[in-house]
Every structure is written in structure tokens, then in C-alpha cells.
Short mmCIF file of C-alpha atoms in Angstrom, two decimals:
data_model
loop_
_atom_site.label_atom_id
_atom_site.label_comp_id
_atom_site.label_asym_id
_atom_site.label_seq_id
_atom_site.Cartn_x
_atom_site.Cartn_y
_atom_site.Cartn_z
CA ASP A 1 -10.43 -13.74 -27.95
CA TYR A 2 -7.96 -11.05 -26.86
CA ASN A 3 -5.33 -13.25 -25.19
CA CYS A 4 -5.78 -11.18 -22.02
CA SER A 5 -5.48 -12.11 -18.38
CA VAL A 6 -6.42 -10.12 -15.30
CA GLU A 7 -4.72 -10.64 -11.97
CA PHE A 8 -5.76 -9.30 -8.58
CA ILE A 9 -2.88 -8.86 -6.18
CA ARG A 10 -3.88 -7.70 -2.72
CA SER A 11 -1.61 -5.05 -1.27
CA PRO A 12 -3.81 -2.70 0.75
CA PHE A 13 -1.04 -0.32 1.85
CA LEU A 14 1.28 -0.75 -1.17
CA VAL A 15 4.17 -0.78 1.31
CA GLN A 16 5.32 -3.80 3.32
CA GLU A 17 3.37 -5.03 6.32
CA TRP A 18 6.08 -6.22 8.69
CA LYS A 19 6.69 -8.02 11.96
CA MET A 20 9.72 -7.01 13.96
CA PRO A 21 11.04 -8.43 17.23
CA ASP A 22 9.72 -6.66 20.32
CA MET A 23 11.32 -6.23 23.76
CA VAL A 24 9.73 -9.36 25.28
CA GLY A 25 10.76 -11.85 22.60
CA GLY A 26 7.58 -11.62 20.57
CA ARG A 27 6.92 -9.91 17.28
CA LYS A 28 5.33 -6.50 16.78
CA GLU A 29 3.38 -5.62 13.65
CA THR A 30 4.53 -2.50 11.82
CA LEU A 31 4.14 -0.93 8.42
CA ARG A 32 7.45 -0.42 6.60
CA LEU A 33 7.04 2.90 4.84
CA ASP A 34 10.36 2.44 3.03
CA LEU A 35 9.72 -0.97 1.39
CA LEU A 36 7.19 -1.89 -1.25
CA GLN A 37 5.00 -4.95 -0.71
CA LYS A 38 6.80 -8.18 -1.70
CA SER A 39 4.21 -8.85 -4.40
CA SER A 40 5.62 -5.90 -6.38
CA LEU A 41 7.80 -8.28 -8.41
CA LYS A 42 4.61 -9.59 -10.01
CA TYR A 43 3.75 -6.13 -11.41
CA GLN A 44 6.79 -5.57 -13.59
CA ASP A 45 5.61 -7.38 -16.72
CA ALA A 46 2.04 -6.08 -16.73
CA ASP A 47 0.69 -3.95 -19.57
CA ILE A 48 -1.67 -2.04 -17.26
CA ILE A 49 -1.41 -1.67 -13.49
CA VAL A 50 -4.03 -0.07 -11.27
CA PHE A 51 -2.84 0.75 -7.76
CA ASN A 52 -5.51 1.51 -5.20
CA THR A 53 -5.00 2.43 -1.57
CA ALA A 54 -6.24 4.98 0.96
CA HIS A 55 -9.29 3.73 2.84
CA TRP A 56 -7.02 1.21 4.60
CA TRP A 57 -5.13 4.17 6.03
CA THR A 58 -8.21 5.37 7.91
CA HIS A 59 -8.59 2.22 10.02
CA GLU A 60 -7.89 2.54 13.75
CA LYS A 61 -4.33 1.17 13.82
CA THR A 62 -3.12 3.27 10.90
CA SER A 63 -5.01 6.45 11.75
CA GLN A 64 -3.70 6.47 15.34
CA GLY A 65 -0.11 5.89 14.19
CA LYS A 66 1.24 4.84 17.61
CA ASP A 67 4.35 2.62 17.46
CA TYR A 68 3.18 1.32 14.08
CA TYR A 69 5.07 3.08 11.29
CA GLN A 70 8.63 1.99 10.56
CA VAL A 71 11.45 3.27 8.33
CA GLY A 72 14.60 1.14 8.40
CA ASN A 73 15.06 0.03 12.01
CA HIS A 74 13.28 3.09 13.41
CA VAL A 75 9.69 2.70 14.61
CA TYR A 76 7.98 6.04 15.12
CA HIS A 77 6.43 6.38 18.59
CA LYS A 78 3.78 8.62 17.02
CA LEU A 79 3.47 9.60 13.37
CA ASP A 80 0.58 11.44 11.78
CA MET A 81 -1.26 9.22 9.30
CA ALA A 82 -1.07 11.82 6.53
CA GLU A 83 2.71 12.02 6.90
CA ALA A 84 3.01 8.23 6.92
CA TYR A 85 0.78 8.00 3.82
CA THR A 86 2.98 10.58 2.07
CA LYS A 87 6.13 8.60 2.93
CA ALA A 88 4.51 5.40 1.63
CA LEU A 89 3.44 7.05 -1.61
CA ARG A 90 6.96 8.39 -2.14
CA THR A 91 8.32 4.86 -1.71
CA TRP A 92 5.71 3.56 -4.18
CA ALA A 93 6.42 6.32 -6.73
CA GLN A 94 10.17 5.74 -6.55
CA TRP A 95 9.59 2.03 -7.14
CA VAL A 96 7.36 2.75 -10.15
CA ASP A 97 9.94 5.16 -11.61
CA SER A 98 12.75 2.61 -11.14
CA ASN A 99 10.96 -0.60 -12.15
CA ILE A 100 8.21 0.14 -14.65
CA ASP A 101 8.90 0.90 -18.32
CA PRO A 102 6.49 3.74 -19.19
CA LEU A 103 6.73 2.84 -22.89
CA ARG A 104 5.36 -0.63 -22.15
CA THR A 105 3.15 -0.28 -19.06
CA ARG A 106 0.35 2.14 -18.21
CA VAL A 107 0.14 2.92 -14.49
CA PHE A 108 -3.02 4.23 -12.82
CA PHE A 109 -3.38 5.26 -9.20
CA ARG A 110 -6.61 5.62 -7.23
CA GLY A 111 -6.62 7.13 -3.78
CA TYR A 112 -10.03 5.84 -2.74
CA SER A 113 -12.05 3.06 -4.26
CA ALA A 114 -15.67 3.40 -5.21
CA SER A 115 -18.14 2.44 -2.52
CA HIS A 116 -18.19 -1.23 -1.59
CA PHE A 117 -21.90 -1.11 -0.90
CA ARG A 118 -24.85 -1.14 -3.25
CA TYR A 119 -27.11 1.92 -2.97
CA ALA A 120 -24.54 3.75 -0.85
CA SER A 121 -25.47 7.05 -2.48
CA GLU A 122 -28.94 6.81 -0.90
CA PHE A 123 -27.52 7.15 2.62
#
């Protein structure tokens, strides 16, 4: 009735999950704090966008921050998760400012999603 469509685009970190060559000829997984997820091109024509990230940043790999966070060609040996999260959000915010028309599109950001479990408030 309303000529409306809803799309779900998974991008848990908002920034690009990456694989770079390692020293032994393999590939090492990193998180590019300076690049937005490739799916960002799909957002530009939306009327409403809801970005949601944060709980992914508390998982073991991201919270430890050892040899995981990357900016350009530099992989940080150790970077505090809060600092990495701040860098990622700056990248995201710059992308929004440069690519989203605020007169056409409403942008919402959520830092943590509601509980994924039913009756979670009882625990």
C-alpha cells in the first residue's frame, strides 16, 4: 500500500573486514578502520538508514586488538578497542557526511542493539 521496501544489509563493524598478505604467503584477517564496508554503495539512495554496531566490538578478536586493526598499510600490533571503535566511527561519520543527502535521507545510529534473547530482563 505504501510502495515501501525494507532491506537488511549486514555490516557488523561498519568498516571493511579485510584480508591482507602475511609473512608466510597466507592471508591475515584485519579490520580496516579507514574504509567503509563495500556494501555502503547500497545505502546512498535510501530514505531512512539505521546503522547499528557495537556489540561486535566486544568479541574476543576485536576486544583484544592484537595485530587486528589496520589503517592504510599499517597494522597495529596492539590497539585499544575503544580507540579502534572511535577511528571506525570517524570513518563512518565522514562517509555519511560526504555521501548522504540530509535533505533526502534520515540517518539513525544505534550503539548497541536491544537484547537478542526473549525474557533477557529476567536474568
